[in-house]
Short mmCIF file of C-alpha atoms in Angstrom, two decimals:
data_model
loop_
_atom_site.label_atom_id
_atom_site.label_comp_id
_atom_site.label_asym_id
_atom_site.label_seq_id
_atom_site.Cartn_x
_atom_site.Cartn_y
_atom_site.Cartn_z
CA UNK C 1 24.57 -65.09 -92.70
CA UNK C 2 27.55 -63.60 -94.53
CA UNK C 3 26.19 -60.10 -94.27
CA UNK C 4 25.79 -60.56 -90.54
CA UNK C 5 29.31 -61.75 -90.05
CA UNK C 6 30.51 -58.98 -92.36
CA UNK C 7 29.03 -56.39 -90.05
CA UNK C 8 30.70 -58.04 -87.11
CA UNK C 9 34.06 -57.96 -88.92
CA UNK C 10 33.54 -54.32 -89.86
CA UNK C 11 32.86 -53.33 -86.27
CA UNK C 12 35.85 -55.35 -85.13
CA UNK C 13 38.17 -53.48 -87.53
CA UNK C 14 36.90 -50.20 -86.09
CA UNK C 15 37.50 -51.50 -82.59
CA UNK C 16 41.11 -52.39 -83.37
CA UNK C 17 41.77 -49.14 -85.30
CA UNK C 18 40.53 -46.92 -82.48
CA UNK C 19 42.34 -49.00 -79.90
CA UNK C 20 45.62 -48.44 -81.78
CA UNK C 21 44.81 -44.76 -82.21
CA UNK C 22 44.37 -44.49 -78.46
CA UNK C 23 47.79 -46.12 -78.04
CA UNK C 24 49.29 -43.46 -80.32
CA UNK C 25 47.60 -40.72 -78.27
CA UNK C 26 49.01 -42.30 -75.11
CA UNK C 27 52.51 -42.32 -76.68
CA UNK C 28 52.18 -38.65 -77.65
CA UNK C 29 51.08 -37.64 -74.16
CA UNK C 30 53.92 -39.62 -72.56
CA UNK C 31 56.48 -37.81 -74.77
CA UNK C 32 54.94 -34.34 -74.61
CA UNK C 33 58.11 -32.99 -72.96
CA UNK C 34 60.65 -35.22 -74.70
CA UNK C 35 63.21 -33.11 -76.57
CA UNK C 36 63.11 -33.70 -80.30
CA UNK C 37 59.94 -35.80 -80.23
CA UNK C 38 57.47 -35.21 -83.05
CA UNK C 39 53.86 -36.10 -82.54
CA UNK C 40 52.47 -39.13 -84.31
CA UNK C 41 49.12 -39.88 -85.89
CA UNK C 42 47.46 -43.10 -86.96
CA UNK C 43 47.04 -43.23 -90.71
CA UNK C 44 43.81 -45.13 -91.49
CA UNK C 45 41.94 -45.81 -94.73
CA UNK C 46 38.73 -47.64 -95.59
CA UNK C 47 39.14 -51.23 -96.74
CA UNK C 48 38.42 -51.95 -100.38
CA UNK C 49 34.60 -52.30 -100.42
CA UNK C 50 32.65 -55.41 -101.36
CA UNK C 51 30.97 -55.11 -104.77
CA UNK C 52 27.30 -55.99 -104.63
CA UNK C 53 25.78 -58.03 -107.47
CA UNK C 54 23.32 -56.65 -109.99
CA UNK C 55 24.80 -53.18 -110.11
CA UNK C 56 23.68 -52.40 -106.60
CA UNK C 57 26.98 -50.65 -105.80
CA UNK C 58 29.47 -51.45 -103.06
CA UNK C 59 29.32 -52.27 -99.38
CA UNK C 60 31.94 -50.99 -96.96
CA UNK C 61 33.86 -53.60 -95.04
CA UNK C 62 35.64 -51.56 -92.36
CA UNK C 63 38.82 -49.61 -91.69
CA UNK C 64 42.45 -50.52 -92.34
CA UNK C 65 45.40 -49.23 -90.29
CA UNK C 66 48.13 -48.26 -92.78
CA UNK C 67 50.89 -46.74 -90.63
CA UNK C 68 51.81 -44.64 -87.63
CA UNK C 69 53.02 -41.39 -89.21
CA UNK C 70 55.29 -38.64 -87.88
CA UNK C 71 54.11 -35.05 -88.25
CA UNK C 72 57.10 -32.94 -89.34
CA UNK C 73 57.88 -30.23 -91.89
CA UNK C 74 61.21 -30.94 -93.61
CA UNK C 75 61.48 -27.35 -94.87
CA UNK C 76 61.17 -25.94 -91.35
CA UNK C 77 63.66 -28.54 -90.10
CA UNK C 78 66.21 -27.36 -92.65
CA UNK C 79 65.62 -23.66 -91.97
CA UNK C 80 65.87 -24.24 -88.23
CA UNK C 81 69.23 -25.97 -88.65
CA UNK C 82 70.56 -23.25 -90.94
CA UNK C 83 69.63 -20.54 -88.45
CA UNK C 84 70.98 -22.61 -85.54
CA UNK C 85 74.34 -22.80 -87.29
CA UNK C 86 74.49 -19.07 -88.04
CA UNK C 87 73.34 -18.17 -84.52
CA UNK C 88 76.04 -20.34 -82.95
CA UNK C 89 78.67 -18.67 -85.15
CA UNK C 90 77.72 -15.18 -83.98
CA UNK C 91 77.38 -16.34 -80.39
CA UNK C 92 80.95 -17.68 -80.44
CA UNK C 93 82.25 -14.44 -81.97
CA UNK C 94 80.35 -12.20 -79.54
CA UNK C 95 81.58 -14.23 -76.57
CA UNK C 96 85.26 -13.95 -77.54
CA UNK C 97 85.02 -10.23 -78.38
CA UNK C 98 83.53 -9.68 -74.94
CA UNK C 99 86.69 -11.23 -73.49
CA UNK C 100 88.81 -8.94 -75.70
CA UNK C 101 86.94 -5.93 -74.30
CA UNK C 102 87.70 -7.16 -70.80
CA UNK C 103 91.40 -7.41 -71.68
CA UNK C 104 91.55 -3.81 -72.94
CA UNK C 105 89.63 -2.74 -69.83
CA UNK C 106 88.76 0.74 -71.12
CA UNK C 107 88.20 3.01 -69.31
CA UNK C 108 90.04 2.12 -66.11
CA UNK C 109 93.08 3.08 -64.06
CA UNK C 110 95.12 0.38 -65.81
CA UNK C 111 93.98 1.15 -69.37
CA UNK C 112 96.37 2.30 -72.10
CA UNK C 113 94.60 5.67 -72.25
CA UNK C 114 95.24 6.24 -68.54
CA UNK C 115 98.86 5.09 -68.82
CA UNK C 116 99.40 7.43 -71.78
CA UNK C 117 97.93 10.32 -69.82
CA UNK C 118 100.26 9.59 -66.89
CA UNK C 119 103.25 9.43 -69.26
CA UNK C 120 102.48 12.82 -70.79
CA UNK C 121 101.84 14.33 -67.38
CA UNK C 122 105.27 13.14 -66.25
CA UNK C 123 106.88 14.70 -69.34
CA UNK C 124 105.08 17.96 -68.58
CA UNK C 125 106.48 17.85 -65.06
CA UNK C 126 109.95 17.23 -66.51
CA UNK C 127 109.46 20.20 -68.83
CA UNK C 128 108.84 22.39 -65.80
CA UNK C 129 111.71 20.94 -63.72
CA UNK C 130 114.32 19.39 -66.06
CA UNK C 131 117.00 19.22 -63.39
CA UNK C 132 114.75 17.51 -60.82
CA UNK C 133 115.74 13.84 -60.39
CA UNK C 134 112.32 12.99 -58.94
CA UNK C 135 110.65 14.32 -62.10
CA UNK C 136 113.06 12.28 -64.21
CA UNK C 137 112.35 9.14 -62.20
CA UNK C 138 108.65 9.76 -62.68
CA UNK C 139 109.17 9.88 -66.46
CA UNK C 140 111.04 6.59 -66.42
CA UNK C 141 108.47 4.89 -64.20
CA UNK C 142 105.51 6.11 -66.26
CA UNK C 143 107.28 4.96 -69.45
CA UNK C 144 107.84 1.52 -67.88
CA UNK C 145 104.18 1.38 -66.82
CA UNK C 146 103.10 2.26 -70.37
CA UNK C 147 105.29 -0.42 -72.01
CA UNK C 148 104.20 -3.02 -69.47
CA UNK C 149 100.55 -2.10 -69.98
CA UNK C 150 100.76 -2.39 -73.76
CA UNK C 151 102.78 -5.60 -73.47
CA UNK C 152 100.38 -7.20 -71.00
CA UNK C 153 97.40 -6.55 -73.28
CA UNK C 154 99.23 -8.05 -76.25
CA UNK C 155 100.26 -11.08 -74.20
CA UNK C 156 96.71 -11.51 -72.91
CA UNK C 157 95.33 -11.44 -76.46
CA UNK C 158 97.79 -14.12 -77.55
CA UNK C 159 96.94 -16.18 -74.48
CA UNK C 160 93.27 -15.90 -75.43
CA UNK C 161 94.15 -17.21 -78.89
CA UNK C 162 95.82 -20.23 -77.31
CA UNK C 163 93.03 -20.74 -74.78
CA UNK C 164 90.53 -21.09 -77.62
CA UNK C 165 92.18 -24.47 -78.32
CA UNK C 166 90.11 -25.79 -75.42
CA UNK C 167 86.88 -24.67 -77.07
CA UNK C 168 87.99 -26.12 -80.39
CA UNK C 169 88.77 -29.46 -78.76
CA UNK C 170 85.38 -29.57 -77.06
CA UNK C 171 83.61 -28.68 -80.30
CA UNK C 172 85.54 -31.24 -82.38
CA UNK C 173 84.94 -33.98 -79.81
CA UNK C 174 81.22 -33.16 -79.81
CA UNK C 175 81.01 -33.22 -83.62
CA UNK C 176 82.77 -36.60 -83.76
CA UNK C 177 80.54 -38.04 -81.05
CA UNK C 178 77.37 -36.81 -82.77
CA UNK C 179 78.55 -38.26 -86.09
CA UNK C 180 79.16 -41.62 -84.41
CA UNK C 181 75.72 -41.57 -82.78
CA UNK C 182 74.02 -40.70 -86.06
CA UNK C 183 75.71 -43.62 -87.82
CA UNK C 184 74.62 -45.98 -85.03
CA UNK C 185 71.02 -44.74 -85.18
CA UNK C 186 71.14 -45.13 -88.97
CA UNK C 187 71.95 -48.80 -88.50
CA UNK C 188 69.10 -49.30 -86.05
CA UNK C 189 66.65 -47.52 -88.35
CA UNK C 190 67.76 -49.53 -91.35
CA UNK C 191 67.36 -52.85 -89.52
CA UNK C 192 63.83 -51.96 -88.42
CA UNK C 193 62.71 -50.47 -91.74
CA UNK C 194 64.20 -53.13 -94.00
CA UNK C 195 60.78 -54.81 -94.09
CA UNK C 196 58.97 -51.59 -94.93
CA UNK C 197 58.00 -50.10 -91.57
CA UNK C 198 58.90 -46.70 -90.11
CA UNK C 199 61.09 -46.32 -87.01
CA UNK C 200 59.51 -43.03 -85.99
CA UNK C 201 61.07 -42.71 -82.54
CA UNK C 202 64.54 -43.53 -83.85
CA UNK C 203 64.07 -41.00 -86.64
CA UNK C 204 63.24 -38.42 -83.96
CA UNK C 205 66.50 -39.29 -82.21
CA UNK C 206 68.40 -38.84 -85.46
CA UNK C 207 66.72 -35.51 -86.19
CA UNK C 208 67.66 -34.30 -82.70
CA UNK C 209 71.27 -35.33 -83.28
CA UNK C 210 71.32 -33.42 -86.58
CA UNK C 211 69.85 -30.39 -84.77
CA UNK C 212 72.66 -30.56 -82.22
CA UNK C 213 75.29 -31.05 -84.93
CA UNK C 214 74.11 -27.95 -86.79
CA UNK C 215 75.15 -25.84 -83.80
CA UNK C 216 78.81 -26.65 -84.46
CA UNK C 217 79.06 -26.90 -88.26
CA UNK C 218 76.97 -26.12 -91.32
CA UNK C 219 75.29 -29.39 -92.31
CA UNK C 220 73.70 -30.74 -95.46
CA UNK C 221 71.92 -34.06 -95.36
CA UNK C 222 69.77 -36.34 -97.48
CA UNK C 223 68.22 -39.80 -97.54
CA UNK C 224 68.44 -41.82 -100.74
CA UNK C 225 65.81 -44.10 -102.25
CA UNK C 226 67.21 -47.03 -100.26
CA UNK C 227 66.71 -45.21 -96.93
CA UNK C 228 70.44 -44.61 -96.51
CA UNK C 229 71.10 -41.37 -94.64
CA UNK C 230 74.07 -39.04 -95.30
CA UNK C 231 75.37 -35.94 -93.55
CA UNK C 232 77.79 -33.59 -95.33
CA UNK C 233 79.90 -30.77 -93.90
CA UNK C 234 81.39 -28.38 -96.43
CA UNK C 235 80.79 -30.85 -99.23
CA UNK C 236 82.53 -33.80 -97.54
CA UNK C 237 80.69 -36.70 -95.96
CA UNK C 238 80.72 -36.72 -92.18
CA UNK C 239 78.22 -39.58 -92.02
CA UNK C 240 77.70 -42.06 -94.85
CA UNK C 241 74.90 -44.34 -93.60
CA UNK C 242 76.72 -46.78 -91.28
CA UNK C 243 80.13 -45.06 -91.53
CA UNK C 244 81.16 -41.92 -89.65
CA UNK C 245 84.17 -39.78 -90.54
CA UNK C 246 85.75 -37.44 -87.98
CA UNK C 247 87.51 -34.13 -87.44
CA UNK C 248 90.82 -33.66 -85.66
CA UNK C 249 92.99 -30.92 -84.19
CA UNK C 250 96.55 -30.52 -85.47
CA UNK C 251 99.26 -28.02 -84.41
CA UNK C 252 99.59 -25.10 -86.81
CA UNK C 253 102.97 -25.46 -88.51
CA UNK C 254 103.18 -21.99 -90.03
CA UNK C 255 101.69 -18.90 -88.45
CA UNK C 256 98.74 -17.44 -90.30
CA UNK C 257 99.60 -13.98 -88.96
CA UNK C 258 103.09 -12.83 -88.01
CA UNK C 259 102.39 -12.21 -84.32
CA UNK C 260 99.94 -15.05 -83.60
CA UNK C 261 100.36 -17.19 -80.51
CA UNK C 262 102.74 -20.15 -80.82
CA UNK C 263 100.46 -23.02 -79.80
CA UNK C 264 97.43 -22.62 -82.07
CA UNK C 265 95.61 -25.78 -83.20
CA UNK C 266 93.82 -26.09 -86.54
CA UNK C 267 90.71 -28.13 -87.35
CA UNK C 268 90.85 -30.50 -90.31
CA UNK C 269 89.39 -33.80 -91.48
CA UNK C 270 90.98 -36.93 -90.06
CA UNK C 271 92.23 -37.79 -93.57
CA UNK C 272 94.17 -34.52 -93.67
CA UNK C 273 91.78 -32.60 -95.94
CA UNK C 274 91.04 -28.97 -95.19
CA UNK C 275 87.58 -28.36 -93.77
CA UNK C 276 85.32 -25.82 -95.48
CA UNK C 277 82.90 -24.16 -93.06
CA UNK C 278 80.44 -21.34 -93.68
CA UNK C 279 78.73 -21.18 -90.27
CA UNK C 280 78.56 -22.88 -86.91
CA UNK C 281 80.40 -22.44 -83.62
CA UNK C 282 83.69 -23.74 -85.04
CA UNK C 283 83.53 -21.22 -87.91
CA UNK C 284 82.84 -18.36 -85.48
CA UNK C 285 85.81 -19.37 -83.31
CA UNK C 286 88.04 -19.65 -86.39
CA UNK C 287 87.17 -16.16 -87.60
CA UNK C 288 87.59 -14.38 -84.28
CA UNK C 289 90.87 -16.21 -83.61
CA UNK C 290 92.47 -15.91 -87.07
CA UNK C 291 91.10 -12.92 -89.03
CA UNK C 292 93.37 -9.89 -89.20
CA UNK C 293 91.16 -7.91 -91.58
CA UNK C 294 87.77 -7.95 -93.28
CA UNK C 295 84.33 -7.38 -91.81
CA UNK C 296 84.72 -10.15 -89.25
CA UNK C 297 88.20 -9.26 -88.01
CA UNK C 298 89.34 -10.87 -84.81
CA UNK C 299 92.12 -11.04 -82.23
CA UNK C 300 95.03 -10.72 -84.75
CA UNK C 301 93.66 -7.34 -85.86
CA UNK C 302 93.91 -5.91 -82.35
CA UNK C 303 97.37 -7.42 -81.80
CA UNK C 304 98.51 -5.88 -85.09
CA UNK C 305 97.13 -2.46 -84.16
CA UNK C 306 98.89 -2.62 -80.79
CA UNK C 307 102.10 -3.43 -82.67
CA UNK C 308 101.53 -0.42 -84.93
CA UNK C 309 101.01 1.76 -81.88
CA UNK C 310 104.16 0.46 -80.19
CA UNK C 311 106.28 0.71 -83.35
CA UNK C 312 105.33 4.29 -84.26
CA UNK C 313 105.32 5.50 -80.66
CA UNK C 314 108.74 4.05 -79.82
CA UNK C 315 110.34 5.18 -83.09
CA UNK C 316 108.95 8.71 -82.80
CA UNK C 317 110.18 9.12 -79.24
CA UNK C 318 113.55 7.55 -80.02
CA UNK C 319 114.18 10.04 -82.83
CA UNK C 320 113.29 12.98 -80.60
CA UNK C 321 115.05 11.67 -77.50
CA UNK C 322 118.26 10.71 -79.33
CA UNK C 323 118.76 14.28 -80.56
CA UNK C 324 118.60 15.71 -77.04
CA UNK C 325 121.00 15.80 -74.10
CA UNK C 326 120.80 14.34 -70.62
CA UNK C 327 122.05 15.98 -67.43
CA UNK C 328 125.32 14.07 -67.91
CA UNK C 329 125.60 15.55 -71.45
CA UNK C 330 124.90 12.15 -73.01
CA UNK C 331 123.16 12.12 -76.40
CA UNK C 332 122.06 9.60 -79.02
CA UNK C 333 120.20 7.57 -76.39
CA UNK C 334 116.90 5.85 -77.24
CA UNK C 335 114.01 5.98 -74.79
CA UNK C 336 112.43 2.70 -75.98
CA UNK C 337 113.96 -0.57 -77.19
CA UNK C 338 112.89 -4.22 -77.04
CA UNK C 339 113.56 -6.82 -74.36
CA UNK C 340 115.42 -4.27 -72.15
CA UNK C 341 118.20 -3.77 -74.70
CA UNK C 342 120.50 -0.78 -74.56
CA UNK C 343 120.47 1.72 -77.42
CA UNK C 344 123.53 0.21 -79.10
CA UNK C 345 122.30 -3.35 -78.66
CA UNK C 346 118.97 -2.36 -80.18
CA UNK C 347 120.58 -0.62 -83.17
CA UNK C 348 122.81 -3.63 -83.79
CA UNK C 349 119.81 -5.95 -83.55
CA UNK C 350 117.76 -3.89 -86.00
CA UNK C 351 120.53 -3.71 -88.59
CA UNK C 352 121.64 -7.36 -88.39
CA UNK C 353 118.49 -9.26 -87.33
CA UNK C 354 115.69 -6.74 -87.67
CA UNK C 355 113.99 -8.01 -90.84
CA UNK C 356 112.51 -11.52 -90.65
CA UNK C 357 115.39 -12.47 -88.32
CA UNK C 358 117.87 -11.37 -91.00
CA UNK C 359 119.64 -8.13 -91.96
CA UNK C 360 117.58 -5.01 -92.46
CA UNK C 361 117.35 -3.52 -95.97
CA UNK C 362 118.80 -0.04 -96.38
CA UNK C 363 116.55 2.29 -98.42
CA UNK C 364 118.13 5.66 -97.63
CA UNK C 365 118.29 6.85 -101.25
CA UNK C 366 114.62 5.94 -101.89
CA UNK C 367 113.46 7.64 -98.70
CA UNK C 368 115.42 10.84 -99.34
CA UNK C 369 114.64 11.06 -103.07
CA UNK C 370 113.58 14.60 -103.99
CA UNK C 371 113.91 15.81 -100.40
CA UNK C 372 117.00 18.03 -100.68
CA UNK C 373 115.38 20.25 -103.31
CA UNK C 374 112.48 21.14 -101.01
CA UNK C 375 112.33 23.87 -98.35
CA UNK C 376 113.30 22.60 -94.92
CA UNK C 377 109.75 22.85 -93.58
CA UNK C 378 108.51 20.51 -96.35
CA UNK C 379 111.25 17.91 -96.15
CA UNK C 380 109.76 15.86 -93.29
CA UNK C 381 106.45 15.58 -95.13
CA UNK C 382 108.20 14.36 -98.28
CA UNK C 383 110.18 11.78 -96.31
CA UNK C 384 106.97 10.40 -94.80
CA UNK C 385 105.39 10.32 -98.25
CA UNK C 386 108.38 8.40 -99.67
CA UNK C 387 108.29 5.93 -96.76
CA UNK C 388 104.58 5.30 -97.30
CA UNK C 389 105.12 4.74 -101.04
CA UNK C 390 107.96 2.25 -100.44
CA UNK C 391 105.84 0.15 -98.07
CA UNK C 392 102.73 0.27 -100.27
CA UNK C 393 104.52 -0.48 -103.55
CA UNK C 394 106.38 -3.50 -102.19
CA UNK C 395 103.92 -6.15 -100.97
CA UNK C 396 106.66 -8.06 -99.16
CA UNK C 397 107.16 -5.00 -96.94
CA UNK C 398 103.46 -4.20 -96.38
CA UNK C 399 103.59 -5.04 -92.66
CA UNK C 400 107.09 -3.70 -92.06
CA UNK C 401 108.52 -0.43 -90.76
CA UNK C 402 111.21 2.01 -91.93
CA UNK C 403 113.49 3.37 -89.21
CA UNK C 404 116.24 5.98 -89.18
CA UNK C 405 119.38 4.49 -87.61
CA UNK C 406 122.55 6.59 -87.40
CA UNK C 407 121.59 8.70 -90.41
CA UNK C 408 120.44 5.80 -92.63
CA UNK C 409 116.97 4.43 -93.29
CA UNK C 410 116.31 0.69 -92.97
CA UNK C 411 113.31 -1.56 -93.56
CA UNK C 412 112.72 -3.61 -90.40
CA UNK C 413 109.98 -5.56 -88.69
CA UNK C 414 107.56 -3.60 -86.57
CA UNK C 415 108.32 -3.34 -82.88
CA UNK C 416 105.97 -5.81 -81.23
CA UNK C 417 103.87 -4.54 -78.38
CA UNK C 418 104.80 -7.63 -76.36
CA UNK C 419 108.53 -6.82 -76.71
CA UNK C 420 108.49 -3.05 -76.22
CA UNK C 421 110.48 -1.94 -73.15
CA UNK C 422 112.24 1.12 -71.80
CA UNK C 423 115.89 1.35 -72.86
CA UNK C 424 118.27 -0.01 -70.26
CA UNK C 425 120.36 3.17 -70.75
CA UNK C 426 117.88 5.31 -68.89
CA UNK C 427 118.12 3.28 -65.75
CA UNK C 428 120.36 6.23 -65.12
CA UNK C 429 117.70 8.96 -65.15
CA UNK C 430 120.43 11.54 -65.83
CA UNK C 431 120.41 10.23 -69.42
CA UNK C 432 116.81 11.27 -70.01
CA UNK C 433 117.31 13.89 -72.72
CA UNK C 434 115.20 16.86 -71.70
CA UNK C 435 117.57 19.44 -73.22
CA UNK C 436 118.05 20.38 -76.87
CA UNK C 437 121.38 22.23 -76.39
CA UNK C 438 124.19 20.90 -74.26
CA UNK C 439 125.26 24.43 -73.46
CA UNK C 440 121.92 25.18 -71.79
CA UNK C 441 122.10 22.36 -69.26
CA UNK C 442 120.75 21.78 -66.65
CA UNK C 443 117.78 24.12 -67.08
CA UNK C 444 116.97 23.45 -70.77
CA UNK C 445 113.74 21.45 -71.28
CA UNK C 446 112.94 22.21 -74.91
CA UNK C 447 113.45 18.57 -75.96
CA UNK C 448 111.06 17.44 -73.23
CA UNK C 449 108.57 19.98 -74.57
CA UNK C 450 108.97 18.53 -78.07
CA UNK C 451 108.09 15.10 -76.67
CA UNK C 452 105.07 16.55 -74.88
CA UNK C 453 103.88 18.15 -78.13
CA UNK C 454 103.57 14.73 -79.80
CA UNK C 455 100.47 14.34 -77.67
CA UNK C 456 98.66 16.56 -80.16
CA UNK C 457 100.49 15.46 -83.31
CA UNK C 458 97.59 14.48 -85.59
CA UNK C 459 100.02 13.23 -88.25
CA UNK C 460 101.72 10.72 -85.97
CA UNK C 461 99.25 7.94 -86.88
CA UNK C 462 96.70 7.44 -89.63
CA UNK C 463 94.13 7.73 -86.84
CA UNK C 464 95.64 10.93 -85.43
CA UNK C 465 97.60 11.54 -82.23
CA UNK C 466 98.57 8.67 -79.86
CA UNK C 467 95.54 9.08 -77.63
CA UNK C 468 93.32 9.32 -80.71
CA UNK C 469 94.80 6.06 -81.99
CA UNK C 470 93.98 4.20 -78.77
CA UNK C 471 90.50 5.71 -78.61
CA UNK C 472 89.88 4.68 -82.22
CA UNK C 473 91.15 1.16 -81.55
CA UNK C 474 88.90 0.78 -78.51
CA UNK C 475 85.99 2.28 -80.46
CA UNK C 476 86.56 -0.24 -83.26
CA UNK C 477 86.47 -3.02 -80.70
CA UNK C 478 83.27 -1.64 -79.21
CA UNK C 479 81.66 -1.38 -82.64
CA UNK C 480 82.72 -4.93 -83.57
CA UNK C 481 81.43 -6.35 -80.29
CA UNK C 482 78.16 -4.41 -80.53
CA UNK C 483 77.68 -5.49 -84.16
CA UNK C 484 78.23 -9.13 -83.19
CA UNK C 485 75.73 -8.84 -80.35
CA UNK C 486 73.21 -7.17 -82.65
CA UNK C 487 73.59 -9.95 -85.21
CA UNK C 488 73.25 -12.50 -82.43
CA UNK C 489 70.04 -10.85 -81.21
CA UNK C 490 68.62 -10.84 -84.74
CA UNK C 491 69.59 -14.46 -85.26
CA UNK C 492 67.97 -15.45 -81.97
CA UNK C 493 64.73 -13.81 -83.11
CA UNK C 494 64.82 -15.69 -86.42
CA UNK C 495 65.74 -18.95 -84.71
CA UNK C 496 62.92 -18.57 -82.19
CA UNK C 497 60.49 -17.87 -85.03
CA UNK C 498 61.43 -21.04 -86.88
CA UNK C 499 61.45 -23.03 -83.66
CA UNK C 500 57.93 -21.81 -82.87
CA UNK C 501 56.71 -22.66 -86.37
CA UNK C 502 58.33 -26.07 -86.22
CA UNK C 503 56.92 -26.86 -82.79
CA UNK C 504 53.45 -25.77 -83.90
CA UNK C 505 53.56 -28.66 -86.36
CA UNK C 506 55.62 -31.35 -84.65
CA UNK C 507 54.98 -30.46 -81.01
CA UNK C 508 52.49 -32.30 -78.83
CA UNK C 509 49.45 -30.27 -77.75
CA UNK C 510 47.94 -31.88 -74.64
CA UNK C 511 44.61 -30.19 -75.32
CA UNK C 512 44.51 -31.65 -78.81
CA UNK C 513 45.56 -35.07 -77.57
CA UNK C 514 42.84 -35.05 -74.90
CA UNK C 515 40.29 -34.20 -77.57
CA UNK C 516 41.61 -37.06 -79.71
CA UNK C 517 41.48 -39.39 -76.73
CA UNK C 518 37.80 -38.65 -76.21
CA UNK C 519 37.14 -39.00 -79.94
CA UNK C 520 38.84 -42.39 -80.22
CA UNK C 521 37.36 -43.60 -76.91
CA UNK C 522 33.87 -42.69 -78.09
CA UNK C 523 34.45 -44.40 -81.43
CA UNK C 524 35.86 -47.45 -79.64
CA UNK C 525 32.79 -47.66 -77.43
CA UNK C 526 30.52 -47.26 -80.43
CA UNK C 527 32.26 -50.08 -82.28
CA UNK C 528 32.06 -52.24 -79.17
CA UNK C 529 28.32 -51.52 -79.03
CA UNK C 530 28.03 -52.51 -82.69
CA UNK C 531 29.65 -55.85 -81.88
CA UNK C 532 27.13 -56.34 -79.10
CA UNK C 533 24.28 -55.60 -81.50
CA UNK C 534 25.54 -58.05 -84.09
CA UNK C 535 26.12 -60.60 -81.33
CA UNK C 536 22.52 -60.28 -80.25
CA UNK C 537 21.34 -60.58 -83.86
CA UNK C 538 23.38 -63.72 -84.42
CA UNK C 539 22.21 -65.12 -81.12
CA UNK C 540 18.61 -64.56 -82.15
CA UNK C 541 19.17 -66.34 -85.46
CA UNK C 542 21.15 -69.23 -84.06
CA UNK C 543 19.29 -69.90 -80.84
CA UNK C 544 15.76 -68.55 -81.25
CA UNK C 545 14.77 -69.27 -84.85
CA UNK C 546 13.47 -72.69 -85.96
CA UNK C 547 12.50 -73.96 -82.51
CA UNK C 548 8.83 -74.72 -83.39
CA UNK C 549 8.11 -78.42 -82.97
CA UNK C 550 11.04 -79.03 -80.70
#
């Protein structure tokens, strides 16, 4: 009798095992399109067999359901999250650089290149008609348009720096919310698994949250031998099992770069510690907002180059213009100042407040060292060489400028593009100094010609003439933006590859699940038929044997 009941029990175990396997298939099919869901399989093993006496061997006693198991590849999960973080970093950088390109708006009627061209054309007209007040007005208006164009681009770049605070706030809020959700899911998982089970669906939710978190910051994570889950960002714990730390935005107290916007917010840990990021959206935004040099230079680099353009351009024209004569025989007048100052106001400002809001440093002897002994045609070159050496050999003056003011050389701050204006003196266009000699007025235009010739002065900037400088700056921007987009495209390819590989393992295939459904249904029916067979056998024994003589 025992062997008969044993067969019945064996068939019953198969019935239950296949019924549960069908439930798992049903769960997989229901979640085929659920984001982050990983398919599950029923893990079954044969029961320990019954040992038969007399060395006859063993007799199987059925199937045991061990666990419902997730199908995931932890290596692919990690690689996917690494590539997600790097991709998001380049996406953030490419997006901001695209906005910078829009601000420069090259080529267009309002671009710096076009404004420069109009300015030189107006000077050429003045060279042809130095006594013509209309030509002089055109020079002043084109100079105003140029300063306003350069200033507006600088202001727009700084505004973009400030506007990124909104993206930082959104990213920080998202990181904090994801950290909180992970800690809450950790608690739920721990409560379910404390007795040894596996909370597969909750683990899927947690994995999805970690996927989403990796878009914003570079994440490391691990689960200890007590099933406590930790998430680290830059070596510091963001999630420690049930506890979640957080990031915060704080106003930047000291500017990272001299001409940064005033209202920049920095990301740090809520306990005040500095955050160390290597990838992620927040890292990409940090680099493009803060970097003034390096391979991944950002907005400050372009602001600084605009300042260099404005400083050299204004100083060069001031030195030429101040040596000439206007129609009213005025001389010593600057063409460009800052904040609509007059020439004298500007000189006074440079000398008394021109260096870090304090007095400028006179370096006349160092600039003119060895100059007097040289032929006149070589003296200007030596002066420029001495100026370059002074700035390079004194790190505290690396980002400064040396200007000639009333026969003396001073170290000052660079003229900022956002502050560059036309001198208030030349509101009277008669003071535009087109002439070199006062005695040749009003028809002398040799000084205007000298200003026109700067258009082709290849020594004016390290990148050549003024128009060459702007073209090089815009080209640099184009190269940086294209490089970021190329890196983004490459990262998307890698990310898609890992996503495909990961989904090939953890994703639900409806065809495969339908095949499994048929397999388990057939096995279920077969086990049910076995129960019927054993039922008939037992019925025969119980009800139909031993009835003779009744």
